[in-house]
Tab-separated table of C-alpha atoms and ligand atoms in Angstrom:
chain	number	residue	atom	x	y	z
S	1	MET	CA	-5.981	17.860	-46.485
S	2	VAL	CA	-5.000	15.661	-49.440
S	3	LYS	CA	-7.600	14.694	-52.062
S	4	GLU	CA	-8.656	11.047	-52.322
S	5	ASN	CA	-7.625	10.649	-55.962
S	6	LYS	CA	-4.206	12.297	-55.459
S	7	THR	CA	-3.074	14.392	-58.373
S	8	ASP	CA	-4.732	14.403	-61.748
S	9	THR	CA	-2.022	12.856	-63.911
S	10	VAL	CA	-4.114	13.178	-67.094
S	11	LEU	CA	-4.197	16.951	-66.705
S	12	GLN	CA	-0.527	17.101	-65.787
S	13	GLU	CA	0.284	15.209	-68.970
S	14	ALA	CA	-2.015	17.531	-70.924
S	15	ALA	CA	-0.162	20.530	-69.511
S	16	ASN	CA	3.144	19.043	-70.650
S	17	GLU	CA	1.866	18.069	-74.051
S	18	PHE	CA	-0.374	20.976	-75.038
S	19	LEU	CA	0.938	24.122	-73.369
S	20	VAL	CA	3.731	26.395	-74.520
S	21	ARG	CA	6.424	26.842	-71.879
S	22	TYR	CA	6.550	30.589	-71.467
S	23	GLY	CA	9.529	31.055	-69.170
S	24	GLY	CA	10.152	31.595	-65.492
S	25	ASP	CA	10.098	28.947	-62.787
S	26	GLN	CA	7.223	26.536	-63.171
S	27	PHE	CA	6.006	24.284	-60.394
S	28	PRO	CA	5.709	20.499	-60.803
S	29	ASN	CA	2.022	20.411	-59.770
S	30	LEU	CA	-1.061	21.966	-61.287
S	31	PHE	CA	-3.179	24.289	-59.148
S	32	SER	CA	-6.887	24.170	-58.542
S	33	SER	CA	-8.008	27.163	-56.494
S	34	ALA	CA	-7.002	30.212	-54.475
S	35	LYS	CA	-8.528	32.046	-51.513
S	36	GLY	CA	-7.151	34.923	-49.420
S	37	SER	CA	-3.417	34.351	-48.948
S	38	LEU	CA	-3.551	30.688	-49.964
S	39	VAL	CA	-3.361	28.754	-53.205
S	40	VAL	CA	-4.359	25.085	-53.411
S	41	ASP	CA	-2.554	22.601	-55.640
S	42	ASP	CA	-4.020	19.583	-57.421
S	43	SER	CA	-3.338	17.314	-54.445
S	44	GLY	CA	-5.388	19.615	-52.204
S	45	ARG	CA	-2.326	20.992	-50.449
S	46	GLU	CA	-2.644	24.593	-49.215
S	47	ILE	CA	0.322	26.849	-49.933
S	48	LEU	CA	0.893	30.302	-48.466
S	49	ASP	CA	1.209	32.761	-51.327
S	50	PHE	CA	3.941	35.316	-50.659
S	51	THR	CA	3.777	36.634	-54.234
S	52	SER	CA	0.053	37.612	-54.387
S	53	GLY	CA	-0.181	35.551	-57.556
S	54	GLN	CA	1.805	37.566	-60.073
S	55	MET	CA	1.839	40.553	-57.647
S	56	CYS	CA	-1.813	41.282	-58.455
S	57	ALA	CA	-3.974	39.864	-55.658
S	58	THR	CA	-3.426	42.694	-53.165
S	59	VAL	CA	-6.924	42.278	-51.697
S	60	GLY	CA	-6.392	38.512	-51.424
S	61	HIS	CA	-7.389	35.819	-53.882
S	62	ASN	CA	-11.085	35.597	-54.765
S	63	HIS	CA	-12.162	38.339	-52.398
S	64	PRO	CA	-15.981	38.198	-52.070
S	65	ALA	CA	-16.239	41.811	-53.313
S	66	ILE	CA	-14.406	40.860	-56.510
S	67	VAL	CA	-16.502	37.762	-57.008
S	68	ALA	CA	-19.634	39.911	-56.550
S	69	ALA	CA	-18.302	42.431	-59.089
S	70	VAL	CA	-17.721	39.669	-61.637
S	71	GLU	CA	-21.289	38.461	-61.052
S	72	GLU	CA	-22.603	41.995	-61.406
S	73	ALA	CA	-20.757	42.408	-64.708
S	74	GLY	CA	-22.244	39.070	-65.769
S	75	LYS	CA	-25.698	40.548	-65.233
S	76	ARG	CA	-24.936	43.909	-66.886
S	77	ALA	CA	-22.229	43.574	-69.572
S	78	LEU	CA	-18.895	41.840	-69.993
S	79	HIS	CA	-17.764	43.505	-73.186
S	80	MET	CA	-18.852	46.158	-75.669
S	81	PHE	CA	-17.852	47.747	-78.959
S	82	SER	CA	-14.713	49.742	-78.216
S	83	GLY	CA	-16.376	52.989	-79.341
S	84	MET	CA	-19.066	52.621	-76.634
S	85	ILE	CA	-18.086	53.866	-73.186
S	86	PRO	CA	-19.833	51.690	-70.588
S	87	GLU	CA	-21.269	53.577	-67.578
S	88	VAL	CA	-19.088	51.576	-65.222
S	89	VAL	CA	-15.945	52.724	-67.053
S	90	ALA	CA	-16.943	56.377	-66.554
S	91	GLU	CA	-17.531	55.540	-62.877
S	92	LEU	CA	-14.057	54.025	-62.581
S	93	GLY	CA	-12.486	57.063	-64.299
S	94	LEU	CA	-14.199	59.305	-61.756
S	95	LYS	CA	-13.197	57.112	-58.818
S	96	LEU	CA	-9.585	56.770	-59.941
S	97	ALA	CA	-9.295	60.540	-60.356
S	98	SER	CA	-10.207	60.933	-56.670
S	99	TRP	CA	-7.181	58.762	-55.774
S	100	LEU	CA	-4.691	60.444	-58.086
S	101	PRO	CA	-2.292	63.284	-57.337
S	102	SER	CA	-3.226	66.423	-59.286
S	103	PRO	CA	-2.899	67.195	-62.194
S	104	LEU	CA	-3.189	63.497	-63.191
S	105	LYS	CA	-6.792	63.051	-64.189
S	106	LYS	CA	-7.508	61.355	-67.524
S	107	SER	CA	-7.438	57.547	-67.741
S	108	LEU	CA	-7.273	55.062	-70.585
S	109	PHE	CA	-8.357	51.590	-69.404
S	110	VAL	CA	-6.656	48.588	-70.972
S	111	ASN	CA	-5.791	45.119	-69.731
S	112	THR	CA	-2.117	44.515	-69.053
S	113	GLY	CA	0.792	46.466	-67.684
S	114	SER	CA	2.598	45.964	-70.930
S	115	GLU	CA	-0.248	47.612	-72.873
S	116	SER	CA	-0.474	50.507	-70.431
S	117	ASN	CA	3.215	51.222	-71.031
S	118	GLU	CA	2.843	50.883	-74.799
S	119	ALA	CA	0.103	53.507	-74.577
S	120	ALA	CA	2.251	55.731	-72.352
S	121	LEU	CA	5.208	55.555	-74.723
S	122	ARG	CA	3.052	56.254	-77.768
S	123	MET	CA	1.499	59.212	-76.010
S	124	ALA	CA	4.854	60.621	-74.859
S	125	LYS	CA	6.252	60.315	-78.386
S	126	MET	CA	3.264	62.016	-79.963
S	127	TYR	CA	3.148	64.787	-77.342
S	128	THR	CA	6.857	65.657	-77.475
S	129	GLY	CA	7.475	64.860	-81.128
S	130	GLY	CA	10.581	62.970	-79.969
S	131	HIS	CA	11.207	59.253	-79.777
S	132	GLU	CA	14.135	58.728	-77.399
S	133	VAL	CA	13.299	56.928	-74.170
S	134	ILE	CA	15.506	56.319	-71.143
S	135	ALA	CA	14.813	53.444	-68.759
S	136	LEU	CA	16.625	52.131	-65.711
S	137	GLY	CA	18.795	49.041	-65.494
S	138	GLY	CA	16.859	46.165	-63.929
S	139	SER	CA	13.548	47.582	-65.162
S	140	TRP	CA	10.576	45.505	-66.288
S	141	HIS	CA	7.808	47.233	-68.199
S	142	GLY	CA	6.281	44.363	-70.167
S	143	THR	CA	6.558	42.178	-73.220
S	144	GLY	CA	5.080	44.305	-76.038
S	145	ALA	CA	7.713	45.596	-78.464
S	146	GLY	CA	7.838	49.096	-76.951
S	147	ALA	CA	7.638	47.956	-73.335
S	148	ALA	CA	10.172	45.146	-73.845
S	149	SER	CA	12.562	47.589	-75.501
S	150	VAL	CA	12.713	49.584	-72.263
S	151	SER	CA	12.905	46.504	-70.007
S	152	TYR	CA	16.377	45.578	-68.881
S	153	ALA	CA	15.570	42.810	-66.395
S	154	SER	CA	13.976	40.632	-69.061
S	155	ASP	CA	15.592	38.574	-71.801
S	156	ARG	CA	16.457	40.670	-74.817
S	157	THR	CA	18.313	38.107	-76.897
S	158	GLY	CA	16.724	36.169	-79.715
S	159	TYR	CA	13.852	38.473	-80.639
S	160	GLY	CA	15.412	40.792	-83.195
S	161	PRO	CA	15.984	44.539	-82.895
S	162	THR	CA	14.449	46.656	-80.152
S	163	VAL	CA	12.561	49.862	-80.909
S	164	PRO	CA	15.064	52.555	-82.009
S	165	GLY	CA	15.939	55.291	-79.540
S	166	VAL	CA	16.032	53.379	-76.234
S	167	TYR	CA	18.741	54.112	-73.671
S	168	VAL	CA	19.604	52.558	-70.330
S	169	MET	CA	20.676	54.385	-67.216
S	170	PRO	CA	22.329	52.601	-64.242
S	171	GLU	CA	19.800	51.872	-61.519
S	172	PRO	CA	20.014	53.111	-57.923
S	173	ASN	CA	21.154	49.926	-56.185
S	174	SER	CA	22.899	50.829	-52.975
S	175	PHE	CA	23.654	47.196	-52.105
S	176	ARG	CA	25.246	46.380	-55.458
S	177	CYS	CA	26.036	49.763	-57.021
S	178	PRO	CA	26.178	49.373	-60.814
S	179	VAL	CA	28.781	52.133	-61.147
S	180	GLU	CA	30.747	50.692	-58.221
S	181	HIS	CA	30.681	53.987	-56.401
S	182	CYS	CA	28.346	53.804	-53.390
S	183	ARG	CA	28.012	51.238	-50.661
S	184	ASP	CA	24.741	51.096	-48.698
S	185	ALA	CA	23.632	54.663	-49.495
S	186	CYS	CA	23.024	55.806	-53.057
S	187	ASP	CA	23.991	59.438	-53.726
S	188	ASN	CA	22.428	59.606	-57.223
S	189	THR	CA	25.788	59.353	-59.008
S	190	CYS	CA	24.201	56.618	-61.140
S	191	GLN	CA	21.550	59.102	-62.278
S	192	ARG	CA	24.085	61.794	-63.129
S	193	ILE	CA	26.293	59.369	-65.055
S	194	GLY	CA	23.318	57.864	-66.857
S	195	LEU	CA	22.015	61.242	-67.995
S	196	ASN	CA	25.475	62.401	-69.083
S	197	MET	CA	25.847	59.283	-71.220
S	198	PHE	CA	22.396	59.843	-72.669
S	199	ASP	CA	23.214	63.472	-73.496
S	200	MET	CA	26.296	62.308	-75.410
S	201	ALA	CA	24.281	59.846	-77.458
S	202	SER	CA	21.014	61.750	-77.863
S	203	ARG	CA	19.972	63.360	-81.144
S	204	GLY	CA	17.946	65.843	-79.122
S	205	GLU	CA	14.731	63.956	-79.789
S	206	GLY	CA	13.814	62.942	-76.259
S	207	ALA	CA	10.323	61.687	-75.483
S	208	ALA	CA	10.332	60.149	-72.013
S	209	ILE	CA	12.090	58.718	-69.023
S	210	ILE	CA	10.256	55.661	-67.716
S	211	ALA	CA	10.854	54.152	-64.283
S	212	GLU	CA	9.308	52.013	-61.550
S	213	PRO	CA	9.184	53.819	-58.181
S	214	VAL	CA	10.585	50.643	-56.592
S	215	ILE	CA	12.560	48.635	-59.136
S	216	SER	CA	10.937	45.333	-58.467
S	217	ALA	CA	12.063	42.647	-60.913
S	218	GLY	CA	15.529	44.205	-60.753
S	219	GLY	CA	15.758	43.146	-57.094
S	220	VAL	CA	13.331	45.309	-55.067
S	221	LEU	CA	15.501	48.423	-55.198
S	222	VAL	CA	14.281	51.471	-53.326
S	223	PRO	CA	15.793	54.671	-54.773
S	224	PRO	CA	16.959	57.525	-52.513
S	225	ASP	CA	14.202	59.874	-51.290
S	226	ASP	CA	15.139	62.658	-53.740
S	227	TYR	CA	15.711	60.372	-56.738
S	228	PHE	CA	12.469	61.126	-58.559
S	229	THR	CA	12.274	64.853	-57.807
S	230	SER	CA	15.671	65.108	-59.440
S	231	LEU	CA	14.726	62.795	-62.318
S	232	LYS	CA	11.621	64.871	-63.035
S	233	GLN	CA	13.686	68.081	-63.176
S	234	GLU	CA	16.150	66.406	-65.532
S	235	ALA	CA	13.294	65.209	-67.746
S	236	VAL	CA	11.842	68.735	-67.909
S	237	LYS	CA	15.288	70.171	-68.827
S	238	ARG	CA	15.407	67.822	-71.813
S	239	GLY	CA	11.799	68.343	-72.892
S	240	MET	CA	10.982	64.747	-71.944
S	241	LEU	CA	8.012	63.398	-69.982
S	242	LEU	CA	8.414	61.360	-66.811
S	243	ILE	CA	6.431	58.109	-66.861
S	244	LEU	CA	6.099	56.304	-63.539
S	245	ASP	CA	5.186	52.653	-63.984
S	246	GLU	CA	3.257	51.854	-60.809
S	247	ALA	CA	2.219	48.333	-61.841
S	248	GLN	CA	3.412	46.995	-58.503
S	249	THR	CA	3.519	50.054	-56.265
S	250	ALA	CA	0.086	51.654	-56.741
S	251	PHE	CA	-2.908	51.246	-54.430
S	252	GLY	CA	-1.254	50.409	-51.127
S	253	ARG	CA	1.399	47.782	-51.841
S	254	ILE	CA	4.185	50.013	-50.461
S	255	GLY	CA	2.074	51.437	-47.627
S	256	LYS	CA	1.162	54.558	-49.624
S	257	LYS	CA	-1.436	55.273	-52.287
S	258	PHE	CA	1.259	55.500	-54.954
S	259	GLY	CA	5.027	55.553	-55.370
S	260	ALA	CA	4.445	59.106	-56.623
S	261	GLU	CA	3.281	60.010	-53.107
S	262	ARG	CA	6.164	58.145	-51.440
S	263	PHE	CA	8.726	59.984	-53.591
S	264	ASN	CA	6.956	63.343	-53.709
S	265	THR	CA	6.899	63.403	-57.493
S	266	THR	CA	3.905	63.601	-59.773
S	267	PRO	CA	4.793	62.152	-63.168
S	268	ASP	CA	3.393	63.393	-66.475
S	269	ILE	CA	2.043	59.918	-67.131
S	270	MET	CA	1.371	57.173	-64.619
S	271	THR	CA	0.682	53.576	-65.537
S	272	VAL	CA	-1.058	51.166	-63.185
S	273	SER	CA	-2.024	47.557	-63.754
S	274	LYS	CA	-1.577	44.474	-61.577
S	275	THR	CA	-2.864	45.972	-58.327
S	276	LEU	CA	-5.873	47.695	-59.908
S	277	GLY	CA	-7.495	44.485	-61.129
S	278	GLY	CA	-6.895	42.364	-58.038
S	279	GLY	CA	-6.300	39.357	-60.305
S	280	VAL	CA	-8.479	40.334	-63.256
S	281	PRO	CA	-6.723	41.882	-66.292
S	282	LEU	CA	-7.156	45.622	-65.824
S	283	ALA	CA	-4.617	48.370	-66.385
S	284	ALA	CA	-4.691	52.108	-66.929
S	285	MET	CA	-2.572	54.843	-68.389
S	286	ILE	CA	-3.281	58.159	-66.720
S	287	THR	CA	-2.195	61.638	-67.720
S	288	THR	CA	-3.017	65.304	-67.382
S	289	GLU	CA	-5.799	67.182	-69.182
S	290	GLU	CA	-3.215	69.246	-71.027
S	291	ILE	CA	-1.310	66.254	-72.454
S	292	GLU	CA	-4.522	64.399	-73.306
S	293	GLN	CA	-5.929	67.424	-75.141
S	294	SER	CA	-2.717	67.932	-77.080
S	295	VAL	CA	-2.438	64.336	-78.326
S	296	TYR	CA	-6.174	64.169	-79.003
S	297	GLU	CA	-5.720	67.088	-81.391
S	298	LYS	CA	-2.863	65.216	-83.071
S	299	GLY	CA	-5.044	62.123	-83.579
S	300	PHE	CA	-3.874	59.832	-80.746
S	301	THR	CA	-5.205	56.271	-80.991
S	302	PHE	CA	-4.917	53.235	-78.775
S	303	TYR	CA	-7.827	51.202	-79.989
S	304	THR	CA	-7.874	47.590	-78.755
S	305	SER	CA	-10.538	44.861	-78.545
S	306	HIS	CA	-10.792	45.221	-74.793
S	307	VAL	CA	-10.124	48.924	-74.250
S	308	ALA	CA	-12.682	50.344	-71.772
S	309	ASP	CA	-14.349	46.965	-71.194
S	310	PRO	CA	-17.035	46.847	-68.492
S	311	LEU	CA	-16.059	43.575	-66.720
S	312	PRO	CA	-12.587	44.618	-65.542
S	313	ALA	CA	-13.855	48.133	-64.727
S	314	GLN	CA	-16.513	46.682	-62.425
S	315	VAL	CA	-13.752	44.733	-60.684
S	316	GLY	CA	-11.475	47.782	-60.476
S	317	LEU	CA	-14.201	49.670	-58.603
S	318	ALA	CA	-14.520	46.739	-56.193
S	319	VAL	CA	-10.756	46.630	-55.637
S	320	LEU	CA	-10.564	50.349	-54.802
S	321	ALA	CA	-13.622	50.112	-52.544
S	322	THR	CA	-12.109	47.123	-50.717
S	323	ILE	CA	-8.792	48.889	-50.181
S	324	GLU	CA	-10.684	51.843	-48.682
S	325	LYS	CA	-13.108	49.756	-46.615
S	326	GLU	CA	-10.466	47.448	-45.173
S	327	ASN	CA	-7.962	50.260	-44.671
S	328	LEU	CA	-5.429	48.234	-46.618
S	329	ILE	CA	-2.907	51.017	-47.177
S	330	LYS	CA	-2.350	51.422	-43.446
S	331	ARG	CA	-2.497	47.674	-43.025
S	332	ALA	CA	0.243	47.179	-45.644
S	333	ALA	CA	2.429	49.730	-43.849
S	334	ASP	CA	1.889	48.043	-40.462
S	335	SER	CA	2.143	44.432	-41.660
S	336	GLY	CA	5.125	45.390	-43.799
S	337	ALA	CA	6.941	46.794	-40.756
S	338	TYR	CA	6.075	43.631	-38.821
S	339	LEU	CA	7.331	41.352	-41.607
S	340	LYS	CA	10.480	43.408	-42.141
S	341	ALA	CA	11.309	43.094	-38.441
S	342	LEU	CA	10.886	39.298	-38.640
S	343	LEU	CA	13.160	39.189	-41.694
S	344	LYS	CA	15.754	41.393	-39.966
S	345	ASP	CA	15.706	38.902	-37.074
S	346	LEU	CA	16.440	36.145	-39.592
S	347	GLN	CA	19.289	38.275	-40.919
S	348	GLN	CA	20.800	38.297	-37.425
S	349	LYS	CA	20.664	34.528	-37.429
S	350	TYR	CA	21.956	33.857	-40.957
S	351	GLU	CA	25.162	35.327	-42.373
S	352	CYS	CA	23.864	34.520	-45.865
S	353	ILE	CA	21.148	37.194	-45.654
S	354	GLY	CA	23.070	40.175	-46.925
S	355	ASP	CA	20.226	42.668	-47.102
S	356	VAL	CA	16.584	43.128	-46.144
S	357	ARG	CA	14.941	46.066	-47.913
S	358	GLY	CA	11.738	47.391	-49.396
S	359	GLU	CA	8.671	49.391	-48.465
S	360	GLY	CA	5.332	48.302	-47.023
S	361	LEU	CA	4.581	44.801	-48.245
S	362	LEU	CA	7.035	44.875	-51.140
S	363	LEU	CA	10.169	43.493	-49.528
S	364	GLY	CA	13.440	42.091	-50.828
S	365	VAL	CA	15.816	39.661	-49.129
S	366	GLU	CA	19.202	39.273	-50.821
S	367	LEU	CA	21.339	36.161	-50.366
S	368	VAL	CA	25.123	36.345	-50.398
S	369	LYS	CA	28.025	33.961	-49.860
S	370	ASP	CA	29.611	36.445	-47.467
S	371	ARG	CA	28.641	39.856	-46.195
S	372	GLU	CA	31.898	41.620	-47.011
S	373	PHE	CA	32.223	40.784	-50.722
S	374	ARG	CA	28.509	40.139	-51.329
S	375	GLU	CA	28.970	37.413	-53.914
S	376	PRO	CA	25.440	36.269	-54.822
S	377	ASP	CA	24.431	32.812	-53.586
S	378	HIS	CA	22.260	31.542	-56.412
S	379	ARG	CA	22.414	27.859	-55.409
S	380	LEU	CA	21.244	28.582	-51.904
S	381	GLY	CA	18.468	30.771	-53.270
S	382	ALA	CA	17.201	28.123	-55.676
S	383	LEU	CA	17.399	25.292	-53.157
S	384	THR	CA	15.698	27.251	-50.372
S	385	THR	CA	12.919	28.419	-52.685
S	386	GLU	CA	12.217	24.799	-53.647
S	387	ARG	CA	12.249	23.738	-50.030
S	388	CYS	CA	9.901	26.567	-49.029
S	389	PHE	CA	7.428	25.293	-51.605
S	390	ALA	CA	7.703	21.724	-50.293
S	391	LEU	CA	6.989	23.094	-46.807
S	392	GLY	CA	3.972	25.126	-47.983
S	393	LEU	CA	5.264	28.589	-48.889
S	394	SER	CA	5.402	30.053	-52.395
S	395	MET	CA	8.318	32.477	-52.821
S	396	ASN	CA	9.630	34.244	-55.886
S	397	ILE	CA	13.368	34.529	-56.297
S	398	ARG	CA	14.912	36.947	-58.761
S	399	ARG	CA	18.218	35.523	-59.962
S	400	ARG	CA	20.526	37.476	-62.268
S	401	PRO	CA	24.274	36.875	-62.209
S	402	GLU	CA	25.088	40.565	-61.982
S	403	ARG	CA	22.161	41.486	-59.737
S	404	GLY	CA	22.231	38.866	-57.023
S	405	SER	CA	19.710	36.418	-55.709
S	406	VAL	CA	16.787	38.260	-54.213
S	407	TRP	CA	13.493	37.021	-52.834
S	408	ARG	CA	10.688	39.395	-53.668
S	409	ILE	CA	8.236	39.017	-50.829
S	410	ALA	CA	4.787	40.484	-51.443
S	411	PRO	CA	1.848	38.744	-49.775
S	412	PRO	CA	-1.697	40.150	-50.121
S	413	LEU	CA	-2.164	43.378	-48.152
S	414	ASN	CA	-4.742	41.707	-45.885
S	415	VAL	CA	-2.464	38.791	-44.974
S	416	SER	CA	-2.820	38.007	-41.253
S	417	LEU	CA	0.063	38.381	-38.789
S	418	ASN	CA	-0.362	34.688	-38.109
S	419	GLU	CA	0.241	33.904	-41.760
S	420	LEU	CA	3.313	36.132	-41.769
S	421	ASP	CA	4.675	34.288	-38.711
S	422	ARG	CA	3.988	30.964	-40.406
S	423	GLY	CA	5.676	32.017	-43.635
S	424	VAL	CA	8.802	33.276	-41.894
S	425	ALA	CA	8.989	30.085	-39.786
S	426	ILE	CA	8.921	28.064	-43.021
S	427	LEU	CA	11.598	30.283	-44.551
S	428	ASP	CA	13.721	29.834	-41.419
S	429	GLN	CA	13.408	26.038	-41.574
S	430	ALA	CA	14.037	25.941	-45.348
S	431	LEU	CA	17.138	28.107	-45.050
S	432	SER	CA	18.593	26.052	-42.241
S	433	GLU	CA	17.971	22.757	-44.091
S	434	SER	CA	19.379	24.126	-47.358
S	435	LEU	CA	22.510	25.480	-45.704
S	436	ASN	CA	23.003	22.070	-44.066
S	437	GLU	CA	22.596	20.285	-47.352
S	438	LEU	CA	25.058	22.570	-49.150
S	439	ALA	CA	27.583	22.164	-46.352
S	440	HIS	CA	27.635	18.335	-46.820
P	1	LIG	C1	6.635	47.255	-63.120
P	1	LIG	C2	5.963	46.424	-64.167
P	1	LIG	N1	5.459	47.023	-65.257
P	1	LIG	C3	4.843	46.351	-66.231
P	1	LIG	C4	4.705	44.982	-66.155
P	1	LIG	C5	4.032	44.246	-67.256
P	1	LIG	O1	2.766	43.931	-66.881
P	1	LIG	P1	1.959	42.771	-67.623
P	1	LIG	O2	2.682	41.511	-67.302
P	1	LIG	O3	0.597	42.864	-67.019
P	1	LIG	O4	1.969	43.084	-69.059
P	1	LIG	C6	5.198	44.308	-65.045
P	1	LIG	C7	5.044	42.855	-64.949
P	1	LIG	O5	5.615	42.175	-64.152
P	1	LIG	C8	5.856	45.038	-64.031
P	1	LIG	O6	6.353	44.450	-62.946
């Protein structure tokens, strides 16, 4: 259904004139609303959202339980002095602890993933007394100075020096092995090489190794099953903490409660964000009683305007309750298997689909010019993504020259099978039209 007055050109001009362009692909239209797995643009056109907003809306956009939680917070309290702990924040701490693998227990509630990682890094440094941090190639941990310093999928040029003491380790990418060793099955050589290089450079002042369980912005890379058990042992050997950044993987996205569960590894610190707030800014850094007690005694602070705020906490409780009530972890596993099978069928049809990978409803589809040499097909990726949008499907493509052209497909966990069919049909049509266009 298209609105009578078409698009609002005054607002489009205002967006161009008054807003800072903050990077990434931006769409030509403005957007007016969102519901379930759909977003609606300013012409009234409904678009299937295969990115869950910015990977946050796992329970679907504007879920009634979230709307009710926002209303409830409106009646009780939106914000308080940071030294006051609202009742609802204590309730969320208790609830979250019931989800977490032991001995993770103590939560600090903040707003963004970036902040949660800043807090994690500060805590790891204070606890260990070291400052060296290793992160994986292709990682994305946020835009704060500390988090950006350990992010290797984001732009690093033009912003001055990074925080001292950061190291990069090649990521486990079996499709495009960064050490050019494996093909299709990673044997952890990248981890061994990365740690050896770190040991050569280290001043023996290690604080942490930080990693995403599934390296998402780096191209939806799923490490080998034993990757994190080994990484944890290596961290312990060096007196470093393991931080798992579960911004995208926690609370059902990959068909498990956490990446920690999927990879059988409990980190010393876990950070969660996007999928805890369901679209409202809520994040948490979680650690053990022992680490919390130790840094408390050393004077740990992470005091922000919105630390432990009641509004996002009320929403976080609603998100966790909805995931439980609607059985969304199982649903993500089932719908993810269904969607992966549809994408594998597409791979049979199109030579340009080099790889289909991922877990649950966090899937990656990598485009190549040919399957043998795997040269990335960035033009095809960009053109098809544009065409998908014109046909009513929002897709996010990760394009890095050295990392390939990869669609990250992550619809809400309660997406219907019908919507998945519709999305894949659009992708099929868009791919076929784009290939035709490039051939002529
Ligand atoms: C794994 C991961 N960690 C941290 C962040 C940063 O979160 P935020 O954008 O909320 O600061 C992101 C954002 O994309 C992410 O994907």
